[in-house]
Amino acid sequence: MNSVEQWRQRWCKLGLAGLYEGRHTGRPRKWTPQQQQAFGELAASEGGTVGALLRQIKENQDQVPISENTAKRYLKEMDYTYKRYRYSLKKSEIKRRSSTPAK
C-alpha cells in the first residue's frame, strides 16, 4: 500500500487528525549534547578550521569520529560562525609628480 492510499484511508476514518503522522526521529546523533558543547567551547577558545579542531579532538579523546560537515552543522546549531578572510593586497598610490616640461 502506498503513502497516498494510507493518507486517504486515515482521512476517511479519522478526518484531519488522521493526517498527523507523529514525529520522525531519523538517525540518532553521533555525539551527545555534552560532547557537542565541549566541541563548541573548543572552537571558541582555540579557533582554527573545523578539520584542525577535529584532529585535536581525535588526539586527545576517545570519541566517535564525525565528518567535517557534521561538525560544521553542530557549530552552526550553536550559532558559531566561521568567517573566511582573504589576504587582500592594497594598491598603493604612486604619487605622481607633475613635472612641467622645460622649454
PDB file of C-alpha atoms in Angstrom:
ATOM      1  CA  MET A   1       0.000   0.000   0.000  1.00  0.00           C
ATOM      2  CA  ASN A   2       1.451   3.373  -0.936  1.00  0.00           C
ATOM      3  CA  SER A   3       1.592   6.514   1.198  1.00  0.00           C
ATOM      4  CA  VAL A   4      -1.182   8.360  -0.613  1.00  0.00           C
ATOM      5  CA  GLU A   5      -3.580   5.480  -0.109  1.00  0.00           C
ATOM      6  CA  GLN A   6      -2.675   5.328   3.598  1.00  0.00           C
ATOM      7  CA  TRP A   7      -3.346   9.055   3.941  1.00  0.00           C
ATOM      8  CA  ARG A   8      -6.704   8.697   2.163  1.00  0.00           C
ATOM      9  CA  GLN A   9      -7.780   5.839   4.385  1.00  0.00           C
ATOM     10  CA  ARG A  10      -6.788   7.703   7.555  1.00  0.00           C
ATOM     11  CA  TRP A  11      -8.598  10.809   6.288  1.00  0.00           C
ATOM     12  CA  CYS A  12     -11.793   8.808   5.702  1.00  0.00           C
ATOM     13  CA  LYS A  13     -11.515   7.122   9.088  1.00  0.00           C
ATOM     14  CA  LEU A  14     -10.257   9.937  11.361  1.00  0.00           C
ATOM     15  CA  GLY A  15     -10.609  13.162   9.402  1.00  0.00           C
ATOM     16  CA  LEU A  16      -7.934  15.852   9.749  1.00  0.00           C
ATOM     17  CA  ALA A  17      -6.401  14.161  12.821  1.00  0.00           C
ATOM     18  CA  GLY A  18      -5.691  11.093  10.679  1.00  0.00           C
ATOM     19  CA  LEU A  19      -3.160  13.028   8.621  1.00  0.00           C
ATOM     20  CA  TYR A  20      -0.929  13.650  11.628  1.00  0.00           C
ATOM     21  CA  GLU A  21       1.876  11.109  11.432  1.00  0.00           C
ATOM     22  CA  GLY A  22       3.792  11.991  14.547  1.00  0.00           C
ATOM     23  CA  ARG A  23       7.442  12.751  14.926  1.00  0.00           C
ATOM     24  CA  HIS A  24      10.001  11.192  12.610  1.00  0.00           C
ATOM     25  CA  THR A  25      13.166  10.964  14.640  1.00  0.00           C
ATOM     26  CA  GLY A  26      15.616   9.858  11.989  1.00  0.00           C
ATOM     27  CA  ARG A  27      19.120   8.728  12.738  1.00  0.00           C
ATOM     28  CA  PRO A  28      20.406   9.417  16.259  1.00  0.00           C
ATOM     29  CA  ARG A  29      23.246  11.883  16.621  1.00  0.00           C
ATOM     30  CA  LYS A  30      26.766  10.516  16.910  1.00  0.00           C
ATOM     31  CA  TRP A  31      27.767  12.885  19.706  1.00  0.00           C
ATOM     32  CA  THR A  32      25.888  13.579  22.903  1.00  0.00           C
ATOM     33  CA  PRO A  33      24.854  17.167  23.689  1.00  0.00           C
ATOM     34  CA  GLN A  34      27.731  17.329  26.197  1.00  0.00           C
ATOM     35  CA  GLN A  35      30.251  16.324  23.532  1.00  0.00           C
ATOM     36  CA  GLN A  36      28.785  18.879  21.126  1.00  0.00           C
ATOM     37  CA  GLN A  37      29.003  21.589  23.776  1.00  0.00           C
ATOM     38  CA  ALA A  38      32.629  20.695  24.501  1.00  0.00           C
ATOM     39  CA  PHE A  39      33.347  20.936  20.773  1.00  0.00           C
ATOM     40  CA  GLY A  40      31.736  24.373  20.681  1.00  0.00           C
ATOM     41  CA  GLU A  41      33.811  25.525  23.647  1.00  0.00           C
ATOM     42  CA  LEU A  42      36.973  24.236  21.957  1.00  0.00           C
ATOM     43  CA  ALA A  43      36.057  26.126  18.797  1.00  0.00           C
ATOM     44  CA  ALA A  44      35.511  29.309  20.792  1.00  0.00           C
ATOM     45  CA  SER A  45      38.784  29.035  22.675  1.00  0.00           C
ATOM     46  CA  GLU A  46      41.118  27.636  20.023  1.00  0.00           C
ATOM     47  CA  GLY A  47      39.576  28.785  16.766  1.00  0.00           C
ATOM     48  CA  GLY A  48      41.040  27.488  13.523  1.00  0.00           C
ATOM     49  CA  THR A  49      39.485  25.284  10.909  1.00  0.00           C
ATOM     50  CA  VAL A  50      36.960  22.559  11.571  1.00  0.00           C
ATOM     51  CA  GLY A  51      39.441  19.942  10.331  1.00  0.00           C
ATOM     52  CA  ALA A  52      42.092  21.129  12.777  1.00  0.00           C
ATOM     53  CA  LEU A  53      39.586  21.047  15.643  1.00  0.00           C
ATOM     54  CA  LEU A  54      38.542  17.503  14.762  1.00  0.00           C
ATOM     55  CA  ARG A  55      42.185  16.367  14.611  1.00  0.00           C
ATOM     56  CA  GLN A  56      42.794  17.895  18.032  1.00  0.00           C
ATOM     57  CA  ILE A  57      39.773  16.091  19.498  1.00  0.00           C
ATOM     58  CA  LYS A  58      40.863  12.829  17.880  1.00  0.00           C
ATOM     59  CA  GLU A  59      44.287  13.077  19.520  1.00  0.00           C
ATOM     60  CA  ASN A  60      43.005  13.952  22.990  1.00  0.00           C
ATOM     61  CA  GLN A  61      39.801  11.976  23.446  1.00  0.00           C
ATOM     62  CA  ASP A  62      38.088   8.760  22.506  1.00  0.00           C
ATOM     63  CA  GLN A  63      35.032   9.990  20.662  1.00  0.00           C
ATOM     64  CA  VAL A  64      33.166   8.636  17.698  1.00  0.00           C
ATOM     65  CA  PRO A  65      34.633  10.291  14.599  1.00  0.00           C
ATOM     66  CA  ILE A  66      32.363  12.662  12.705  1.00  0.00           C
ATOM     67  CA  SER A  67      32.700  14.272   9.309  1.00  0.00           C
ATOM     68  CA  GLU A  68      33.602  17.920   8.813  1.00  0.00           C
ATOM     69  CA  ASN A  69      30.090  18.583   7.517  1.00  0.00           C
ATOM     70  CA  THR A  70      28.571  17.168  10.696  1.00  0.00           C
ATOM     71  CA  ALA A  71      30.943  19.257  12.805  1.00  0.00           C
ATOM     72  CA  LYS A  72      30.022  22.373  10.837  1.00  0.00           C
ATOM     73  CA  ARG A  73      26.322  21.603  11.354  1.00  0.00           C
ATOM     74  CA  TYR A  74      26.849  21.187  15.114  1.00  0.00           C
ATOM     75  CA  LEU A  75      28.673  24.534  15.270  1.00  0.00           C
ATOM     76  CA  LYS A  76      26.022  26.241  13.176  1.00  0.00           C
ATOM     77  CA  GLU A  77      23.296  24.938  15.504  1.00  0.00           C
ATOM     78  CA  MET A  78      25.228  26.513  18.403  1.00  0.00           C
ATOM     79  CA  ASP A  79      25.338  29.840  16.495  1.00  0.00           C
ATOM     80  CA  TYR A  80      29.065  29.706  15.840  1.00  0.00           C
ATOM     81  CA  THR A  81      30.174  31.116  12.525  1.00  0.00           C
ATOM     82  CA  TYR A  82      33.471  30.917  10.762  1.00  0.00           C
ATOM     83  CA  LYS A  83      34.491  33.870   8.735  1.00  0.00           C
ATOM     84  CA  ARG A  84      36.835  33.466   5.846  1.00  0.00           C
ATOM     85  CA  TYR A  85      39.296  36.250   5.483  1.00  0.00           C
ATOM     86  CA  ARG A  86      41.143  36.916   2.298  1.00  0.00           C
ATOM     87  CA  TYR A  87      44.518  38.464   2.257  1.00  0.00           C
ATOM     88  CA  SER A  88      43.896  41.448   0.097  1.00  0.00           C
ATOM     89  CA  LEU A  89      46.635  43.406  -1.448  1.00  0.00           C
ATOM     90  CA  LYS A  90      46.164  47.116  -1.096  1.00  0.00           C
ATOM     91  CA  LYS A  91      47.006  49.108  -4.103  1.00  0.00           C
ATOM     92  CA  SER A  92      49.380  51.815  -3.162  1.00  0.00           C
ATOM     93  CA  GLU A  93      49.020  55.046  -4.965  1.00  0.00           C
ATOM     94  CA  ILE A  94      52.176  56.253  -6.561  1.00  0.00           C
ATOM     95  CA  LYS A  95      52.458  59.936  -6.123  1.00  0.00           C
ATOM     96  CA  ARG A  96      52.987  61.325  -9.500  1.00  0.00           C
ATOM     97  CA  ARG A  97      54.930  64.468  -9.659  1.00  0.00           C
ATOM     98  CA  SER A  98      53.555  66.699 -12.254  1.00  0.00           C
ATOM     99  CA  SER A  99      56.608  67.966 -13.919  1.00  0.00           C
ATOM    100  CA  THR A 100      56.206  70.597 -16.490  1.00  0.00           C
ATOM    101  CA  PRO A 101      58.485  70.110 -19.384  1.00  0.00           C
ATOM    102  CA  ALA A 102      61.259  72.690 -19.575  1.00  0.00           C
ATOM    103  CA  LYS A 103      61.012  74.912 -22.544  1.00  0.00           C
TER     104      LYS A 103
END
